[in-house]
Amino acid sequence: MTELTLEEAEAYVFGVCFKTGLPERIGVETEWLVQDRHNPGLLISVDRLDAALAPVEVTGALPGGSRLTREPGGQLELSSPPALSLGACVEMMAADLAVLRTALEQADLALVGRGLDPYREPPRVLDHPRYRAMESFFDREGPWGRDMMRRTASVQINLDSGEDSRGVGGYRSRWELAHRIGPVLVAAFANSPIQDGWPTGWLSSRQDVWSRMDAGRTRPPRYHCDPRVAWTRYALDAQVMCVPGDPDGDWSAPSGLTFRAWLRGVPELRPPTLADLDYHLSTLFPPVRPRGWLELRMTDAQNGDDWVVPTVLAATLLNDTVAADAAYAATEPLCPDSQRPRKAAGRQPRPAGTQVLRRQP
């Protein structure tokens, strides 16, 4: 494939990550821990999970059309197709979850909605070179990357970027509001206080894990300047996690290499291509990730049907103009760098994963 220049990479990221238009579509991704129904501390073998999922994976029996995938530690994820209404989104995911739950129950397994596995430290069960390189990358800084890959689960809400305007329905305003409400969603739906059977001191131990990982790909970019500019800089300045190649080979990237530096040339490495840039973008995990739409990634997985609540809340706050204005007003004292005119400046909001989520002694 043709090698990519820095100017081409900047133009590509600038253009594809914020697709503009009337904010209409809604999607949700629900991640789940899989536990034995009688012994939640038991590790679930790949063979047992394969057998339980066979009726769903072989027949494609998900009526709402969600995509079923597996995470590195054996977690399951259902990703709904985009819907044109909140009600349709919830109905599709609920129907698909009902089918998946039934299949697992017949194998004495259960879907559990927790931000972090409270009992187990599962092995990595996916051996794709992407996950080998990812694990190697995160191991340079400690165990947090392994914990994220193998033990965490979330609810991710997907909403259109918005129109190319300066109003409440514009992508600039929606990007800022998504970041403003992010810490609220973390705190309101935190449900992972236990790790290895003991209280961690955090209501969201999942958020604690994320806060300790590579800041250049997990912390929010600057959200009070133009989102396209901010995200392009963030993406190109993030370290390269893996260099795709031979399916059976080693995809590990040189330590400390940013995508911008790769574009400028690395003697021992082939030049990057557009496919490499797409892959790199898929390895960035900030609380709000632009993928042509906004993917809100900060909420702990929720038990039962409780995933509906953060989905409805986030969609309403961003898509209903009255609710959006109210959310702006409520967070205004904490956001001095707002793109909107404001009456008074105040403190920066504390980012997700800080002391605000800790239990008091």
Short mmCIF file of C-alpha atoms in Angstrom, two decimals:
data_model
loop_
_atom_site.label_atom_id
_atom_site.label_comp_id
_atom_site.label_asym_id
_atom_site.label_seq_id
_atom_site.Cartn_x
_atom_site.Cartn_y
_atom_site.Cartn_z
CA MET A 1 0.00 0.00 0.00
CA THR A 2 1.05 3.60 -0.57
CA GLU A 3 2.96 5.20 2.29
CA LEU A 4 1.29 8.08 4.08
CA THR A 5 2.59 11.62 4.49
CA LEU A 6 2.10 13.74 7.61
CA GLU A 7 -0.15 16.16 5.72
CA GLU A 8 -2.30 13.32 4.39
CA ALA A 9 -2.60 11.79 7.86
CA GLU A 10 -3.66 15.10 9.40
CA ALA A 11 -6.26 15.67 6.68
CA TYR A 12 -7.62 12.13 7.06
CA VAL A 13 -8.06 12.29 10.84
CA PHE A 14 -9.47 15.81 10.59
CA GLY A 15 -12.06 14.68 8.05
CA VAL A 16 -13.27 11.23 9.10
CA CYS A 17 -13.53 11.37 12.89
CA PHE A 18 -16.28 14.03 13.07
CA LYS A 19 -18.89 13.31 10.40
CA THR A 20 -21.41 16.09 10.61
CA GLY A 21 -25.16 16.10 10.19
CA LEU A 22 -28.40 16.25 12.12
CA PRO A 23 -27.88 14.31 15.39
CA GLU A 24 -30.30 11.41 15.03
CA ARG A 25 -28.65 8.02 15.45
CA ILE A 26 -28.10 6.25 18.77
CA GLY A 27 -26.24 3.06 19.53
CA VAL A 28 -25.06 1.25 22.64
CA GLU A 29 -22.36 -1.30 23.37
CA THR A 30 -22.76 -3.42 26.48
CA GLU A 31 -19.79 -5.36 27.86
CA TRP A 32 -20.25 -8.22 30.28
CA LEU A 33 -18.21 -10.39 32.58
CA VAL A 34 -19.10 -14.07 32.23
CA GLN A 35 -19.36 -16.04 35.47
CA ASP A 36 -20.44 -19.48 36.58
CA ARG A 37 -23.95 -19.15 38.03
CA HIS A 38 -23.04 -21.09 41.17
CA ASN A 39 -19.37 -20.15 41.65
CA PRO A 40 -18.56 -16.58 40.55
CA GLY A 41 -14.86 -17.07 41.31
CA LEU A 42 -14.49 -19.94 38.86
CA LEU A 43 -12.48 -19.28 35.70
CA ILE A 44 -14.47 -20.04 32.55
CA SER A 45 -12.61 -22.08 29.96
CA VAL A 46 -12.64 -21.11 26.29
CA ASP A 47 -14.18 -24.47 25.40
CA ARG A 48 -17.04 -23.95 27.83
CA LEU A 49 -17.73 -20.47 26.51
CA ASP A 50 -17.50 -21.68 22.92
CA ALA A 51 -20.10 -24.35 23.61
CA ALA A 52 -22.43 -21.89 25.35
CA LEU A 53 -22.23 -19.37 22.51
CA ALA A 54 -22.52 -21.84 19.65
CA PRO A 55 -26.33 -21.50 19.32
CA VAL A 56 -25.94 -17.72 18.95
CA GLU A 57 -22.74 -17.52 16.89
CA VAL A 58 -23.55 -20.34 14.49
CA THR A 59 -27.14 -19.38 13.75
CA GLY A 60 -26.76 -15.61 14.12
CA ALA A 61 -29.90 -15.64 16.26
CA LEU A 62 -29.79 -12.04 17.53
CA PRO A 63 -33.09 -10.46 16.48
CA GLY A 64 -31.94 -6.86 16.97
CA GLY A 65 -28.91 -7.27 14.74
CA SER A 66 -26.27 -6.61 17.40
CA ARG A 67 -22.70 -7.76 16.82
CA LEU A 68 -21.30 -10.22 19.39
CA THR A 69 -17.57 -10.06 20.07
CA ARG A 70 -15.18 -11.31 22.72
CA GLU A 71 -12.73 -9.33 24.81
CA PRO A 72 -9.22 -10.49 25.76
CA GLY A 73 -10.19 -11.84 29.20
CA GLY A 74 -13.29 -13.68 28.00
CA GLN A 75 -15.71 -10.77 28.48
CA LEU A 76 -18.51 -10.50 25.92
CA GLU A 77 -19.64 -7.38 24.09
CA LEU A 78 -22.88 -6.72 22.26
CA SER A 79 -22.79 -3.75 19.88
CA SER A 80 -26.17 -2.58 18.63
CA PRO A 81 -26.65 -1.24 15.12
CA PRO A 82 -27.38 2.50 14.98
CA ALA A 83 -31.03 3.33 15.62
CA LEU A 84 -32.99 6.43 14.67
CA SER A 85 -34.63 6.72 18.09
CA LEU A 86 -33.70 6.04 21.68
CA GLY A 87 -36.62 3.66 22.09
CA ALA A 88 -35.58 1.59 19.07
CA CYS A 89 -32.00 1.40 20.34
CA VAL A 90 -33.10 0.13 23.75
CA GLU A 91 -35.53 -2.38 22.23
CA MET A 92 -32.89 -3.86 19.90
CA MET A 93 -30.31 -4.29 22.63
CA ALA A 94 -32.85 -5.70 25.10
CA ALA A 95 -34.01 -8.30 22.56
CA ASP A 96 -30.46 -9.40 21.77
CA LEU A 97 -29.47 -9.54 25.42
CA ALA A 98 -32.45 -11.77 26.17
CA VAL A 99 -31.25 -14.29 23.57
CA LEU A 100 -27.66 -14.17 24.80
CA ARG A 101 -28.68 -14.56 28.45
CA THR A 102 -30.82 -17.58 27.63
CA ALA A 103 -27.96 -19.25 25.77
CA LEU A 104 -25.58 -18.73 28.66
CA GLU A 105 -28.08 -19.79 31.32
CA GLN A 106 -28.48 -23.12 29.55
CA ALA A 107 -24.75 -23.63 30.15
CA ASP A 108 -25.00 -22.52 33.80
CA LEU A 109 -23.28 -19.23 32.97
CA ALA A 110 -24.39 -15.67 33.66
CA LEU A 111 -23.77 -12.22 32.22
CA VAL A 112 -22.58 -9.94 35.05
CA GLY A 113 -22.48 -6.16 34.73
CA ARG A 114 -19.56 -4.87 36.80
CA GLY A 115 -16.89 -2.38 35.83
CA LEU A 116 -14.17 -4.70 37.10
CA ASP A 117 -14.15 -8.40 37.92
CA PRO A 118 -14.39 -8.50 41.73
CA TYR A 119 -12.91 -11.99 42.21
CA ARG A 120 -10.90 -13.30 39.28
CA GLU A 121 -7.78 -12.46 37.32
CA PRO A 122 -8.49 -14.29 34.06
CA PRO A 123 -5.76 -15.21 31.62
CA ARG A 124 -5.75 -13.56 28.20
CA VAL A 125 -7.78 -15.90 26.00
CA LEU A 126 -7.38 -14.05 22.68
CA ASP A 127 -4.04 -14.76 21.03
CA HIS A 128 -4.30 -12.38 18.08
CA PRO A 129 -1.04 -10.45 17.56
CA ARG A 130 -2.93 -7.22 18.28
CA TYR A 131 -3.58 -8.34 21.84
CA ARG A 132 -0.08 -9.72 22.31
CA ALA A 133 1.36 -6.36 21.23
CA MET A 134 -1.18 -4.45 23.35
CA GLU A 135 -0.30 -6.43 26.44
CA SER A 136 3.42 -5.98 25.82
CA PHE A 137 2.90 -2.24 25.34
CA PHE A 138 0.99 -1.76 28.59
CA ASP A 139 3.35 -4.03 30.55
CA ARG A 140 6.04 -1.36 30.18
CA GLU A 141 4.23 0.77 32.78
CA GLY A 142 2.74 -1.80 35.15
CA PRO A 143 -0.16 -4.25 35.53
CA TRP A 144 -2.94 -1.78 34.76
CA GLY A 145 -3.14 -2.59 31.05
CA ARG A 146 -3.57 -6.28 31.76
CA ASP A 147 -6.28 -5.48 34.28
CA MET A 148 -8.07 -3.32 31.71
CA MET A 149 -7.86 -5.95 28.98
CA ARG A 150 -8.82 -8.96 31.07
CA ARG A 151 -10.97 -7.72 33.95
CA THR A 152 -12.96 -4.62 32.97
CA ALA A 153 -16.31 -4.03 31.28
CA SER A 154 -18.30 -0.92 30.39
CA VAL A 155 -21.37 0.58 28.79
CA GLN A 156 -20.49 2.67 25.75
CA ILE A 157 -23.05 5.08 24.31
CA ASN A 158 -22.73 6.13 20.65
CA LEU A 159 -24.23 9.40 19.45
CA ASP A 160 -23.91 11.41 16.25
CA SER A 161 -21.20 14.07 16.24
CA GLY A 162 -23.68 16.77 15.33
CA GLU A 163 -24.08 19.50 12.76
CA ASP A 164 -21.36 21.78 11.45
CA SER A 165 -22.68 24.74 13.41
CA ARG A 166 -21.95 26.67 16.58
CA GLY A 167 -25.31 25.85 18.15
CA VAL A 168 -26.28 23.28 20.74
CA GLY A 169 -26.66 20.66 17.99
CA GLY A 170 -23.24 21.37 16.51
CA TYR A 171 -20.33 18.98 16.89
CA ARG A 172 -18.24 21.50 18.84
CA SER A 173 -20.94 21.96 21.47
CA ARG A 174 -21.74 18.25 21.68
CA TRP A 175 -18.06 17.34 22.04
CA GLU A 176 -17.67 19.75 24.93
CA LEU A 177 -20.89 18.67 26.63
CA ALA A 178 -19.92 14.99 26.38
CA HIS A 179 -16.73 15.78 28.28
CA ARG A 180 -18.56 17.93 30.84
CA ILE A 181 -20.99 15.16 31.76
CA GLY A 182 -18.38 12.39 31.63
CA PRO A 183 -17.29 12.60 35.29
CA VAL A 184 -20.97 12.70 36.28
CA LEU A 185 -21.62 9.46 34.39
CA VAL A 186 -18.57 7.84 35.99
CA ALA A 187 -19.68 8.78 39.51
CA ALA A 188 -23.41 8.14 39.07
CA PHE A 189 -22.93 4.62 37.69
CA ALA A 190 -19.77 3.52 39.50
CA ASN A 191 -20.24 -0.09 40.61
CA SER A 192 -16.81 -1.70 40.81
CA PRO A 193 -15.62 -1.23 44.43
CA ILE A 194 -14.15 -4.74 44.81
CA GLN A 195 -11.01 -6.31 43.39
CA ASP A 196 -9.62 -9.72 44.36
CA GLY A 197 -12.44 -9.99 46.89
CA TRP A 198 -11.48 -6.83 48.82
CA PRO A 199 -12.66 -3.19 48.75
CA THR A 200 -10.25 -1.02 46.78
CA GLY A 201 -11.36 2.29 48.31
CA TRP A 202 -12.80 3.32 44.93
CA LEU A 203 -16.44 3.22 43.90
CA SER A 204 -15.20 2.69 40.33
CA SER A 205 -12.07 0.57 40.46
CA ARG A 206 -12.33 0.34 36.69
CA GLN A 207 -11.79 4.09 36.51
CA ASP A 208 -8.80 3.75 38.82
CA VAL A 209 -7.29 1.23 36.42
CA TRP A 210 -7.83 3.51 33.42
CA SER A 211 -6.36 6.51 35.24
CA ARG A 212 -3.04 4.69 35.72
CA MET A 213 -2.54 3.74 32.07
CA ASP A 214 -0.83 5.50 29.16
CA ALA A 215 -2.17 9.05 29.46
CA GLY A 216 -1.52 9.81 25.79
CA ARG A 217 -4.24 7.39 24.73
CA THR A 218 -6.57 7.17 27.75
CA ARG A 219 -6.93 10.74 29.07
CA PRO A 220 -9.20 13.24 27.32
CA PRO A 221 -7.71 15.56 24.70
CA ARG A 222 -8.24 19.28 25.08
CA TYR A 223 -11.97 19.70 24.57
CA HIS A 224 -12.25 23.48 24.78
CA CYS A 225 -10.62 24.14 21.40
CA ASP A 226 -11.80 22.98 17.98
CA PRO A 227 -12.47 19.22 18.36
CA ARG A 228 -11.05 18.29 14.98
CA VAL A 229 -7.79 20.09 15.65
CA ALA A 230 -7.56 18.72 19.20
CA TRP A 231 -8.24 15.14 18.14
CA THR A 232 -5.84 15.22 15.18
CA ARG A 233 -3.02 16.37 17.43
CA TYR A 234 -3.94 13.85 20.11
CA ALA A 235 -4.09 10.94 17.67
CA LEU A 236 -0.80 11.66 15.92
CA ASP A 237 1.05 12.37 19.16
CA ALA A 238 -0.10 9.10 20.79
CA GLN A 239 2.40 6.27 20.94
CA VAL A 240 2.11 3.49 18.39
CA MET A 241 0.88 0.35 20.14
CA CYS A 242 1.34 -2.14 17.33
CA VAL A 243 2.61 -2.38 13.76
CA PRO A 244 0.33 -4.80 11.87
CA GLY A 245 2.11 -7.38 9.78
CA ASP A 246 2.36 -11.16 9.53
CA PRO A 247 -0.71 -12.72 11.23
CA ASP A 248 1.63 -15.05 13.11
CA GLY A 249 4.33 -12.48 13.76
CA ASP A 250 5.23 -9.93 16.42
CA TRP A 251 3.35 -6.66 16.03
CA SER A 252 5.15 -4.84 18.85
CA ALA A 253 6.14 -1.24 18.10
CA PRO A 254 9.41 0.43 19.17
CA SER A 255 9.12 1.94 22.64
CA GLY A 256 8.13 5.60 22.73
CA LEU A 257 7.34 5.85 19.02
CA THR A 258 4.48 8.25 18.21
CA PHE A 259 2.52 8.01 15.00
CA ARG A 260 3.77 11.48 14.06
CA ALA A 261 7.37 10.30 14.43
CA TRP A 262 6.61 7.19 12.38
CA LEU A 263 5.25 9.40 9.60
CA ARG A 264 8.49 11.38 9.62
CA GLY A 265 10.49 8.22 9.08
CA VAL A 266 12.03 5.51 11.24
CA PRO A 267 15.08 3.75 9.73
CA GLU A 268 14.28 0.26 11.03
CA LEU A 269 10.53 0.44 10.31
CA ARG A 270 8.52 0.45 7.10
CA PRO A 271 6.61 3.67 6.32
CA PRO A 272 3.02 3.78 7.66
CA THR A 273 -0.01 3.46 5.40
CA LEU A 274 -3.60 4.63 5.68
CA ALA A 275 -4.52 1.18 7.01
CA ASP A 276 -1.91 1.63 9.75
CA LEU A 277 -3.48 4.97 10.70
CA ASP A 278 -6.94 3.41 10.89
CA TYR A 279 -5.54 0.68 13.10
CA HIS A 280 -3.77 3.21 15.30
CA LEU A 281 -7.01 5.14 15.80
CA SER A 282 -8.66 1.92 17.01
CA THR A 283 -6.06 1.66 19.80
CA LEU A 284 -6.89 5.05 21.36
CA PHE A 285 -9.19 4.84 24.39
CA PRO A 286 -10.11 8.30 25.74
CA PRO A 287 -13.40 8.80 27.62
CA VAL A 288 -14.98 10.30 24.50
CA ARG A 289 -13.67 8.81 21.25
CA PRO A 290 -14.66 10.34 17.88
CA ARG A 291 -15.21 7.62 15.29
CA GLY A 292 -17.34 9.60 12.86
CA TRP A 293 -19.69 9.72 15.85
CA LEU A 294 -19.06 10.24 19.57
CA GLU A 295 -18.40 7.11 21.60
CA LEU A 296 -18.85 7.78 25.34
CA ARG A 297 -16.69 5.13 27.03
CA MET A 298 -16.55 6.16 30.69
CA THR A 299 -19.39 4.24 32.35
CA ASP A 300 -18.96 1.01 34.33
CA ALA A 301 -20.88 -2.00 33.03
CA GLN A 302 -24.31 -2.25 34.67
CA ASN A 303 -26.09 -5.29 36.04
CA GLY A 304 -29.29 -6.63 34.53
CA ASP A 305 -31.12 -4.00 32.51
CA ASP A 306 -29.54 -1.05 34.32
CA TRP A 307 -27.48 -0.26 31.19
CA VAL A 308 -30.66 1.44 29.92
CA VAL A 309 -30.33 4.27 32.47
CA PRO A 310 -26.92 5.72 31.43
CA THR A 311 -27.89 5.21 27.79
CA VAL A 312 -31.09 7.22 28.19
CA LEU A 313 -29.37 9.86 30.32
CA ALA A 314 -26.48 10.49 27.94
CA ALA A 315 -28.68 10.48 24.84
CA THR A 316 -31.18 12.87 26.42
CA LEU A 317 -28.56 15.31 27.69
CA LEU A 318 -26.93 15.54 24.27
CA ASN A 319 -29.91 15.23 21.93
CA ASP A 320 -32.61 17.23 23.72
CA THR A 321 -31.85 20.94 23.40
CA VAL A 322 -33.57 21.89 26.67
CA ALA A 323 -31.70 19.17 28.57
CA ALA A 324 -28.42 20.12 26.89
CA ASP A 325 -28.82 23.77 27.93
CA ALA A 326 -29.62 22.69 31.48
CA ALA A 327 -26.53 20.44 31.58
CA TYR A 328 -24.37 23.29 30.33
CA ALA A 329 -25.76 25.60 32.99
CA ALA A 330 -25.24 23.03 35.74
CA THR A 331 -21.59 22.44 34.81
CA GLU A 332 -20.74 26.05 33.91
CA PRO A 333 -19.17 27.00 37.28
CA LEU A 334 -16.65 24.17 36.86
CA CYS A 335 -15.73 24.83 33.22
CA PRO A 336 -13.81 28.07 32.67
CA ASP A 337 -12.70 27.10 29.17
CA SER A 338 -16.17 26.70 27.69
CA GLN A 339 -16.61 27.55 24.01
CA ARG A 340 -19.92 29.18 24.91
CA PRO A 341 -20.18 32.67 26.39
CA ARG A 342 -20.38 32.36 30.15
CA LYS A 343 -21.31 34.53 33.07
CA ALA A 344 -18.49 33.55 35.39
CA ALA A 345 -15.45 31.34 35.38
CA GLY A 346 -14.72 28.73 38.00
CA ARG A 347 -12.64 25.67 38.70
CA GLN A 348 -11.82 22.97 36.18
CA PRO A 349 -13.95 19.85 36.71
CA ARG A 350 -12.00 17.04 38.27
CA PRO A 351 -11.44 14.35 35.63
CA ALA A 352 -12.87 10.88 35.94
CA GLY A 353 -10.76 8.68 38.17
CA THR A 354 -9.75 11.31 40.73
CA GLN A 355 -10.46 11.54 44.45
CA VAL A 356 -14.11 12.44 43.86
CA LEU A 357 -14.75 8.74 43.26
CA ARG A 358 -13.05 7.50 46.39
CA ARG A 359 -14.97 6.33 49.41
CA GLN A 360 -14.57 8.52 52.44
CA PRO A 361 -12.85 6.88 55.46
#
